[in-house]
PDB file of N, CA and C and ligand atoms in Angstrom:
ATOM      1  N   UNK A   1       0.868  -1.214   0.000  1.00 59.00           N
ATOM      2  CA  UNK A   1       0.000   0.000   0.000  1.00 59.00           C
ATOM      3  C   UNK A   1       0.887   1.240   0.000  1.00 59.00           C
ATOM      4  N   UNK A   2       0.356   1.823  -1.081  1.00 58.00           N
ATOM      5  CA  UNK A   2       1.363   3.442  -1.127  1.00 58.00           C
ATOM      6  C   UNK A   2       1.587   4.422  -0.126  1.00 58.00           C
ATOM      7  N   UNK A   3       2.074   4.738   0.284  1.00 67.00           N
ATOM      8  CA  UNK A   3       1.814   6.048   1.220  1.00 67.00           C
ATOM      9  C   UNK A   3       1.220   7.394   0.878  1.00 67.00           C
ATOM     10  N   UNK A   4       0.385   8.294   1.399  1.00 71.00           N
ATOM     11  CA  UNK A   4      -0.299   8.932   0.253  1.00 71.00           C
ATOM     12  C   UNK A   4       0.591  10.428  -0.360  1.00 71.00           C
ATOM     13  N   UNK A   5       1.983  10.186   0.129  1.00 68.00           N
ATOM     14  CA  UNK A   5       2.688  11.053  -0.775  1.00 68.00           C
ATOM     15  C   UNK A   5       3.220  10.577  -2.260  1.00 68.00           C
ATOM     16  N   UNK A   6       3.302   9.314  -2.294  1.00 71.00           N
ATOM     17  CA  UNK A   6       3.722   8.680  -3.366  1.00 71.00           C
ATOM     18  C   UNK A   6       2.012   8.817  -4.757  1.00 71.00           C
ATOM     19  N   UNK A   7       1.222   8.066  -3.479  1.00 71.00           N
ATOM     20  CA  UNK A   7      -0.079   7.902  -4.252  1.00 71.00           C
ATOM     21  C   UNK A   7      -0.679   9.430  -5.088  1.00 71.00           C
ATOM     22  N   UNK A   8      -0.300  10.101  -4.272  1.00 69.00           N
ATOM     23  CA  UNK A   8      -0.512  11.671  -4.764  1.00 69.00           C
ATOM     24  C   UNK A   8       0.482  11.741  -5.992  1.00 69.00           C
ATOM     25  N   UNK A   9       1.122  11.723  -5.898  1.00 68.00           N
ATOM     26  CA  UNK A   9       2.615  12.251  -7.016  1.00 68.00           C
ATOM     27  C   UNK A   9       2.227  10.645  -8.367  1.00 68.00           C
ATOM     28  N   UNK A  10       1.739   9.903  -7.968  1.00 65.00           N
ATOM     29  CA  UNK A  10       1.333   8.769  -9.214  1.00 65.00           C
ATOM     30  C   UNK A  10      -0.208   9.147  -9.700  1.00 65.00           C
ATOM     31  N   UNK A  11      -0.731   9.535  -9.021  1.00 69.00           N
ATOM     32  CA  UNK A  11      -1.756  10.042  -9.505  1.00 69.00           C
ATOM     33  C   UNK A  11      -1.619  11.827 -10.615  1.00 69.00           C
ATOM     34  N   UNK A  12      -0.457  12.451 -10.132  1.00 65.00           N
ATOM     35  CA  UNK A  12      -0.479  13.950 -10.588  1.00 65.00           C
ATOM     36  C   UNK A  12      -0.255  13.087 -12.134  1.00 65.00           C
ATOM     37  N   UNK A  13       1.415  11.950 -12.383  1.00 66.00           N
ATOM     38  CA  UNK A  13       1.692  12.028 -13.168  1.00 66.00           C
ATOM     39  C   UNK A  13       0.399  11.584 -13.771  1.00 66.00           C
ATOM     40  N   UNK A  14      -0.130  10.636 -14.239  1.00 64.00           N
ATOM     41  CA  UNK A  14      -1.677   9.972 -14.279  1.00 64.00           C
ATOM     42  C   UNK A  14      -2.389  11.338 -14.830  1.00 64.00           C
ATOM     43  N   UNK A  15      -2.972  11.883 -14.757  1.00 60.00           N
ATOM     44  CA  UNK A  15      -3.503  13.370 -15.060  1.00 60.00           C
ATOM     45  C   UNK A  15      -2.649  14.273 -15.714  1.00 60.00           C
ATOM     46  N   UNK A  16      -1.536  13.958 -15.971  1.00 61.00           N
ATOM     47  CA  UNK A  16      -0.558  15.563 -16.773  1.00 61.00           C
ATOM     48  C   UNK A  16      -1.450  15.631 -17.795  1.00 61.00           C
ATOM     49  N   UNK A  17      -1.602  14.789 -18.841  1.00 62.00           N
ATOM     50  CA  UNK A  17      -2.514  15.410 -19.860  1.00 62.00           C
ATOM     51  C   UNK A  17      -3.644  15.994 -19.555  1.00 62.00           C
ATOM     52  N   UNK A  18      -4.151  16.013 -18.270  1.00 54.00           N
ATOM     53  CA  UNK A  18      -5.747  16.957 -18.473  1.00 54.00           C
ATOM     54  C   UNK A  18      -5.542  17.998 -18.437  1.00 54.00           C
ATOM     55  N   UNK A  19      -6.593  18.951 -18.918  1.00 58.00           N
ATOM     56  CA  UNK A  19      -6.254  20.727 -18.865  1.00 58.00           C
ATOM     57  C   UNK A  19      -6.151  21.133 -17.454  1.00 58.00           C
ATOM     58  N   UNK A  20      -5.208  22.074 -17.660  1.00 55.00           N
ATOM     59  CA  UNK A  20      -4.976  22.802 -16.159  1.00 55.00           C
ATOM     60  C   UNK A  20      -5.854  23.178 -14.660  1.00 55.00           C
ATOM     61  N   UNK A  21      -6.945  23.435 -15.518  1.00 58.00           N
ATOM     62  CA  UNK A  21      -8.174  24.012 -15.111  1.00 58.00           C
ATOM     63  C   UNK A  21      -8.660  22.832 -14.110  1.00 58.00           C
ATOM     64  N   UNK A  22      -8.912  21.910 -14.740  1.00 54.00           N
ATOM     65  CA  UNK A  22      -9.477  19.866 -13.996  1.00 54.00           C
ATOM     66  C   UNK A  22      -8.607  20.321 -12.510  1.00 54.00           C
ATOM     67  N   UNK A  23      -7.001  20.430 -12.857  1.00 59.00           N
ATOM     68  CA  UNK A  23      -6.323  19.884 -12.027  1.00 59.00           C
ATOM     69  C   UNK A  23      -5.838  20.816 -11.050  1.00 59.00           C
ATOM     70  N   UNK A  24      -6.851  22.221 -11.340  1.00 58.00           N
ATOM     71  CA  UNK A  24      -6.092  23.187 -10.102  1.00 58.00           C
ATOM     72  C   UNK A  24      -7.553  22.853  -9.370  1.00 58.00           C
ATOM     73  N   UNK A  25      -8.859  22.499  -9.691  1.00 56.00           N
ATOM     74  CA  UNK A  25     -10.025  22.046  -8.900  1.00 56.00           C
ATOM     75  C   UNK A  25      -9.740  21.231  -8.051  1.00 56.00           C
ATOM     76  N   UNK A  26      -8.916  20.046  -8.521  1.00 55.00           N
ATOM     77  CA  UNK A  26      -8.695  18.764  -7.812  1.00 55.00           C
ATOM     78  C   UNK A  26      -7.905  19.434  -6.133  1.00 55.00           C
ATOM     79  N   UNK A  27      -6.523  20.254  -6.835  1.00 55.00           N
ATOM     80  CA  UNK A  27      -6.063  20.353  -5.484  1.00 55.00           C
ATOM     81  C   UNK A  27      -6.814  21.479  -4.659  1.00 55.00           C
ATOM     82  N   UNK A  28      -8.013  22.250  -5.294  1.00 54.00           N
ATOM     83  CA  UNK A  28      -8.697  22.926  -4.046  1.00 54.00           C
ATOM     84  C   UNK A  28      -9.351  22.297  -3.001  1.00 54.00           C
ATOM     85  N   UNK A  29      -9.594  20.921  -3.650  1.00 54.00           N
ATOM     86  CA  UNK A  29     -11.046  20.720  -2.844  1.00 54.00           C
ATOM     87  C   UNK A  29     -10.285  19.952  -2.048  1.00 54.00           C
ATOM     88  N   UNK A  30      -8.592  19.372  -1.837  1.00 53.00           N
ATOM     89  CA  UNK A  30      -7.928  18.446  -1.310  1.00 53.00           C
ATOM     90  C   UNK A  30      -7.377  19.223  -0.146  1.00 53.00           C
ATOM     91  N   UNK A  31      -7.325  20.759  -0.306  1.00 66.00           N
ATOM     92  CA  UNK A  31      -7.163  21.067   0.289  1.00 66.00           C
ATOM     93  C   UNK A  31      -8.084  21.509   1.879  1.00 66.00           C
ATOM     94  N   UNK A  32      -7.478  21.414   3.494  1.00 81.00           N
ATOM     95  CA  UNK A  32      -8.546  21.236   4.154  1.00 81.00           C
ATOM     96  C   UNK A  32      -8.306  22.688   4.880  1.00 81.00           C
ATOM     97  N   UNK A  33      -9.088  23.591   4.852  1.00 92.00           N
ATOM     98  CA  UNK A  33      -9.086  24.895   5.466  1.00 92.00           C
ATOM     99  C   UNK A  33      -9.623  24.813   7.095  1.00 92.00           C
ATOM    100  N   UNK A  34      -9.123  25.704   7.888  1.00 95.00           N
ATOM    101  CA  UNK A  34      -9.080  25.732   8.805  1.00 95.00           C
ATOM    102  C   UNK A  34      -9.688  26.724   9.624  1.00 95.00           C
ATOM    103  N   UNK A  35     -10.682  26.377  10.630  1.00 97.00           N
ATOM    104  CA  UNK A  35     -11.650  27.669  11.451  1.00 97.00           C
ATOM    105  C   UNK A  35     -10.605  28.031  12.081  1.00 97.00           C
ATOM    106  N   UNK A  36     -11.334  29.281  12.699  1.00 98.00           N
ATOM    107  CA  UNK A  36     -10.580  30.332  13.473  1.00 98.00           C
ATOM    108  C   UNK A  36     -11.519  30.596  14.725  1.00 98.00           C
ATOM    109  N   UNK A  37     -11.177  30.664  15.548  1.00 98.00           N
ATOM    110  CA  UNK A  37     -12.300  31.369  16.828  1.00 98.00           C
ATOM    111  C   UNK A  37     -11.871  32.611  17.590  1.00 98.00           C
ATOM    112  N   UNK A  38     -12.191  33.577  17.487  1.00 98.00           N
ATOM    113  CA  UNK A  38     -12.386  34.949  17.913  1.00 98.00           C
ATOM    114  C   UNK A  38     -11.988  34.315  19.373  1.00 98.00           C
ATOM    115  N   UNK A  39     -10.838  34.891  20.204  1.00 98.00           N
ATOM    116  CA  UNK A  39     -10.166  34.484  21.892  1.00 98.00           C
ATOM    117  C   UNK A  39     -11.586  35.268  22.759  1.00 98.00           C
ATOM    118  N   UNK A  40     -12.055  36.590  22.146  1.00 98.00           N
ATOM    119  CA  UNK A  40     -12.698  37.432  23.039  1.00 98.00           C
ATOM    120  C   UNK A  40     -14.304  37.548  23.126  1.00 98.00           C
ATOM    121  N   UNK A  41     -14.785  36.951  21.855  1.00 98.00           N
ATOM    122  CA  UNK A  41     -16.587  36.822  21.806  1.00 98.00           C
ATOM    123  C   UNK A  41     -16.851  35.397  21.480  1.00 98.00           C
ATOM    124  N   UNK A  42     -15.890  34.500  20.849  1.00 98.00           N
ATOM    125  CA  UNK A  42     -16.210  33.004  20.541  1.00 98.00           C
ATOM    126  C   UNK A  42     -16.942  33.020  18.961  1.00 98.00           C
ATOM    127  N   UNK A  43     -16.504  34.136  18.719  1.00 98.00           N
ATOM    128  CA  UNK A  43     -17.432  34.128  16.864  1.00 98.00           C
ATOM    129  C   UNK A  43     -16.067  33.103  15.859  1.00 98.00           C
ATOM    130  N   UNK A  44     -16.879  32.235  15.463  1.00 98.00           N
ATOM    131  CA  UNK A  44     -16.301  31.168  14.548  1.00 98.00           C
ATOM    132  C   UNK A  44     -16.283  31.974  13.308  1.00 98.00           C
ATOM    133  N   UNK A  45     -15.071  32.090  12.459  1.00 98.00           N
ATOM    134  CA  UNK A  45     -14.707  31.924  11.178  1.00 98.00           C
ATOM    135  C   UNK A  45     -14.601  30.745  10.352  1.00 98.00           C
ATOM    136  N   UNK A  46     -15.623  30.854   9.314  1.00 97.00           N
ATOM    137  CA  UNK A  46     -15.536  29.377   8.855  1.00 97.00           C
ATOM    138  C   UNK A  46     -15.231  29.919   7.023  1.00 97.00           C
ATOM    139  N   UNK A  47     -14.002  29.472   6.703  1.00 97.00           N
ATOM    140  CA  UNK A  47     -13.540  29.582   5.691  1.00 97.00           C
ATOM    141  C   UNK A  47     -14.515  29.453   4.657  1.00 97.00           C
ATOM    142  N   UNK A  48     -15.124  28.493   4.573  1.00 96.00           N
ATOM    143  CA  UNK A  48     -16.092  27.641   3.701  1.00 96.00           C
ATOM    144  C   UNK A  48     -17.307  28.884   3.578  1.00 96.00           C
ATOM    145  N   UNK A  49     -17.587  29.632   4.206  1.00 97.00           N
ATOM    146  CA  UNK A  49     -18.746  30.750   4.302  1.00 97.00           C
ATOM    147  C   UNK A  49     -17.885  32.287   4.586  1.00 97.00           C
ATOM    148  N   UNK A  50     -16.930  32.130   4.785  1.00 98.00           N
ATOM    149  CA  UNK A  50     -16.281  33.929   4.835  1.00 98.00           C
ATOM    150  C   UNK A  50     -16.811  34.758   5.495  1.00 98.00           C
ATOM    151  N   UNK A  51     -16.574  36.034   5.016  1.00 98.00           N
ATOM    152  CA  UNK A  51     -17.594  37.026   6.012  1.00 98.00           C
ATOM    153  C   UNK A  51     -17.868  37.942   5.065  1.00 98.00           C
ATOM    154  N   UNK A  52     -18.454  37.647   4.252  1.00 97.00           N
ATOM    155  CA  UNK A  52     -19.515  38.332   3.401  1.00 97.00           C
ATOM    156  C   UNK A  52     -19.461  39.879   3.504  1.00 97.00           C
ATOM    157  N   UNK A  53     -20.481  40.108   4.627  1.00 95.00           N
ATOM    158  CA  UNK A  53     -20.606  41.402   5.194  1.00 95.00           C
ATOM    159  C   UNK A  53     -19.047  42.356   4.973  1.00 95.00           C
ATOM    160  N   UNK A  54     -17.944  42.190   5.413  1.00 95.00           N
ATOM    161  CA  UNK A  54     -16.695  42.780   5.335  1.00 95.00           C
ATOM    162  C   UNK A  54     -16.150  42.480   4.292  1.00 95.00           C
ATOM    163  N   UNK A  55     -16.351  41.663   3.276  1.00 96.00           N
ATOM    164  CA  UNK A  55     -16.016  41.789   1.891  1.00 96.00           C
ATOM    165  C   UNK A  55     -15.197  40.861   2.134  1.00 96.00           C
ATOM    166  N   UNK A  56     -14.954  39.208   2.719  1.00 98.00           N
ATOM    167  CA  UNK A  56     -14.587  38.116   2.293  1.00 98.00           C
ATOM    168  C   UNK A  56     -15.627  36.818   1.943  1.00 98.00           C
ATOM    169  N   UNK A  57     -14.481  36.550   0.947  1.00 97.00           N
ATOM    170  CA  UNK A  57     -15.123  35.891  -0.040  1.00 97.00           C
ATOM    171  C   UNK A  57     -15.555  34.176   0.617  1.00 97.00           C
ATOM    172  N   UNK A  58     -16.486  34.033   0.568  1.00 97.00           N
ATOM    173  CA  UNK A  58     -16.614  32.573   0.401  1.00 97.00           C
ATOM    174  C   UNK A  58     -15.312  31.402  -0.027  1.00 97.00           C
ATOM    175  N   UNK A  59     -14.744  30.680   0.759  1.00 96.00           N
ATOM    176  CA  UNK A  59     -13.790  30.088   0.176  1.00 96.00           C
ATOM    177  C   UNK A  59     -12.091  30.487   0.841  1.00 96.00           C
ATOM    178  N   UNK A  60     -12.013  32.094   1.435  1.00 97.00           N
ATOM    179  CA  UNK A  60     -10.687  32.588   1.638  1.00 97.00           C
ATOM    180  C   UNK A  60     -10.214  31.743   3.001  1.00 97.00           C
ATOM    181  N   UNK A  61      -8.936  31.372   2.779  1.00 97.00           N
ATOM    182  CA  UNK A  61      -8.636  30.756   3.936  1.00 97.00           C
ATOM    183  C   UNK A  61      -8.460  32.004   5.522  1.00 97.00           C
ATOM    184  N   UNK A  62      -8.330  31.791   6.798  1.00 97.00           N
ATOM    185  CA  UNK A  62      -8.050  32.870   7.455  1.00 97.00           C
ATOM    186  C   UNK A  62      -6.684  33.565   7.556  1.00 97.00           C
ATOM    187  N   UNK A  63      -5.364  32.522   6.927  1.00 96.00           N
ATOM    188  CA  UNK A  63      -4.538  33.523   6.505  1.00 96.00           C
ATOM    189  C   UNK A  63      -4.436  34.675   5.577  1.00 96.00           C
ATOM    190  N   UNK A  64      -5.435  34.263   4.701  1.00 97.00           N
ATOM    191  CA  UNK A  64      -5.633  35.443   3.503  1.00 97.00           C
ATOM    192  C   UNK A  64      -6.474  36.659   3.845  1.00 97.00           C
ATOM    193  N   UNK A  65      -6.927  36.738   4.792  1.00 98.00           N
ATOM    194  CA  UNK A  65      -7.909  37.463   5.067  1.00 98.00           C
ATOM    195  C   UNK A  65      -6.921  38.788   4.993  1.00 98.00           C
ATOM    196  N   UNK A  66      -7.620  40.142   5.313  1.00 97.00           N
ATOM    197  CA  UNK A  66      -6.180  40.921   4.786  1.00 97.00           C
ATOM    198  C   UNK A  66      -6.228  41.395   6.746  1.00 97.00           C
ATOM    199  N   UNK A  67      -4.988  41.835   6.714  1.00 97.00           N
ATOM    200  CA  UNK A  67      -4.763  41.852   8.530  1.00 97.00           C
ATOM    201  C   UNK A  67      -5.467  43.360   9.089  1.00 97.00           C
ATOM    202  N   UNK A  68      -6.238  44.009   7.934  1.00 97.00           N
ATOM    203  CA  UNK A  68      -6.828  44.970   8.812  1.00 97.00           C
ATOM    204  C   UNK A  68      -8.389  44.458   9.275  1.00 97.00           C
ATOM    205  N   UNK A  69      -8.585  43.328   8.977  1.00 98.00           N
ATOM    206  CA  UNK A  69     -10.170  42.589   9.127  1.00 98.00           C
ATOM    207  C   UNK A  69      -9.903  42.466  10.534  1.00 98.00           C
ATOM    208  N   UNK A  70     -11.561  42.664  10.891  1.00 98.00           N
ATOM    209  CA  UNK A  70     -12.050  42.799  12.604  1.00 98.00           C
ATOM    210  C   UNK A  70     -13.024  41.678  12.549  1.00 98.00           C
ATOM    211  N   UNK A  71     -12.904  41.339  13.683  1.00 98.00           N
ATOM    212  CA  UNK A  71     -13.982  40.521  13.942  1.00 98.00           C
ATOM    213  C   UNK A  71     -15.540  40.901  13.670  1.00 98.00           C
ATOM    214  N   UNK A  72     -15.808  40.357  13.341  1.00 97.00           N
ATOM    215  CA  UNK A  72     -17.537  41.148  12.953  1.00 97.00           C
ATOM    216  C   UNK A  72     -18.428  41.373  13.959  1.00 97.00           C
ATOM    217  N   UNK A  73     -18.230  40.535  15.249  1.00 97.00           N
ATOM    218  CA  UNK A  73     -18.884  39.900  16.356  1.00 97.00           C
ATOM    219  C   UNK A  73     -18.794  42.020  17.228  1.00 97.00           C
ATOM    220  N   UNK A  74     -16.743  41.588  17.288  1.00 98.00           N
ATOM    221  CA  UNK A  74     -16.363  42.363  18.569  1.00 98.00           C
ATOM    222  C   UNK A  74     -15.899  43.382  18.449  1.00 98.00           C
ATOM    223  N   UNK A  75     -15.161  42.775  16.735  1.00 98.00           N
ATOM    224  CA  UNK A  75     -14.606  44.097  16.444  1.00 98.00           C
ATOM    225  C   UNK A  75     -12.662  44.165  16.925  1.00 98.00           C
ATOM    226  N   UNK A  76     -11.981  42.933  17.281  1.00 98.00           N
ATOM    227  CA  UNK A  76     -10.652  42.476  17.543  1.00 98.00           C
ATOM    228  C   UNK A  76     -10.168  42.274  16.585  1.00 98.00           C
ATOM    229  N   UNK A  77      -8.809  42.655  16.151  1.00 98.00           N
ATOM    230  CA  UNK A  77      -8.027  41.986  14.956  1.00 98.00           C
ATOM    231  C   UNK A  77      -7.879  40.406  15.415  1.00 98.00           C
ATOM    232  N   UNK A  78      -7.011  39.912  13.553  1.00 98.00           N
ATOM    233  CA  UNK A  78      -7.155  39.068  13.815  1.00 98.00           C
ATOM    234  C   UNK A  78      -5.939  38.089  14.863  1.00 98.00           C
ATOM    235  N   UNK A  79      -5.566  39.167  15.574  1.00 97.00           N
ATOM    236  CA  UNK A  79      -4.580  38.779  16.800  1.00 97.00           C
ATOM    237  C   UNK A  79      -4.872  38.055  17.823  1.00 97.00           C
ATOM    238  N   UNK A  80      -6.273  38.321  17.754  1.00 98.00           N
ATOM    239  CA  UNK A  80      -6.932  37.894  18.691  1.00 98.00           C
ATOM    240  C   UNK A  80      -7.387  36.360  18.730  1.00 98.00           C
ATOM    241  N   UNK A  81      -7.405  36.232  17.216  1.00 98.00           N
ATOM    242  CA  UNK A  81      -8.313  34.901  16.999  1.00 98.00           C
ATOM    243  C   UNK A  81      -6.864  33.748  16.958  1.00 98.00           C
ATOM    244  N   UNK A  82      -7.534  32.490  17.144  1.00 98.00           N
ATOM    245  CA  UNK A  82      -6.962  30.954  17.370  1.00 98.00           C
ATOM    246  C   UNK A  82      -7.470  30.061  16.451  1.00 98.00           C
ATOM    247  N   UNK A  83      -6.575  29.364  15.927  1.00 97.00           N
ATOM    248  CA  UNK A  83      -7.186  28.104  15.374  1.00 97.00           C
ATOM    249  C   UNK A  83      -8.487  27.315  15.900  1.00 97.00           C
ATOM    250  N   UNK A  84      -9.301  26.983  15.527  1.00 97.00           N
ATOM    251  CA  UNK A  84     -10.185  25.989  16.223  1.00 97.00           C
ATOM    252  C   UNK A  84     -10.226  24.606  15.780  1.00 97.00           C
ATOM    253  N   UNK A  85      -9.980  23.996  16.613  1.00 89.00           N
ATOM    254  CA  UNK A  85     -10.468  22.373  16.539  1.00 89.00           C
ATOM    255  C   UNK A  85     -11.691  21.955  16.811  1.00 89.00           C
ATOM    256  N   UNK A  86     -12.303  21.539  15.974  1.00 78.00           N
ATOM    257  CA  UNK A  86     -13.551  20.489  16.646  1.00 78.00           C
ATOM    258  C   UNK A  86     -13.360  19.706  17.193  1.00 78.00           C
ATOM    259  N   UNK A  87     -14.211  19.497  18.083  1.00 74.00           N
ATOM    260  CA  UNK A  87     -14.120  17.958  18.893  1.00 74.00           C
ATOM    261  C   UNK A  87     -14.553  16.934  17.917  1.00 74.00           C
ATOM    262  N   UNK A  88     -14.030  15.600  17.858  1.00 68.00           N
ATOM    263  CA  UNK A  88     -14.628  15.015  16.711  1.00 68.00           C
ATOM    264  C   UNK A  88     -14.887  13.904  17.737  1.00 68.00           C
TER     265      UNK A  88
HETATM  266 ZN1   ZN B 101     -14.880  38.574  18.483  1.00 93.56          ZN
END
């Protein structure tokens, strides 16, 4: 059984011929984005839904966000906020 760095890299070669476009989809959706939780009101950032209202986009991860964004909740940069884990 491959390990899935190998399986990844046999699969890219596997796909070189498809158009670019196929294969920059593939690695978005492989990719796994990560919540954020506000330290001071508990308002969740969820990549997958953005914050609309302040002009992020659906989809932006919370590093991209640009560093003058406030919390929407409290109103804290994003200095304030932490990774969040779910409990699974
Ligand atoms: Zn907050």
């Amino acid at each position: 059984m491959p390990n899935e760095a190998e399986n990844f890299s046999a699969r890219a070669a596997n796909i070189r011929k498809v158009p670019v476009v196929i294969k920059e989809r593939t690695l978005k959706k492989e990719r796994i984005m990560d919540k954020y939780i506000c330290t001071v009101c508990g308002y969740i950032y969820n990549p997958e839904v953005g914050d609309p209202e302040s002009g992020i986009e659906a989809g932006t991860p919370f590093e991209e966000i640009p560093d003058d964004w406030v919390c929407p909740l409290c109103g804290v940069g994003k200095d304030e906020f932490e990774k969040y884990e779910e409990a699974s």
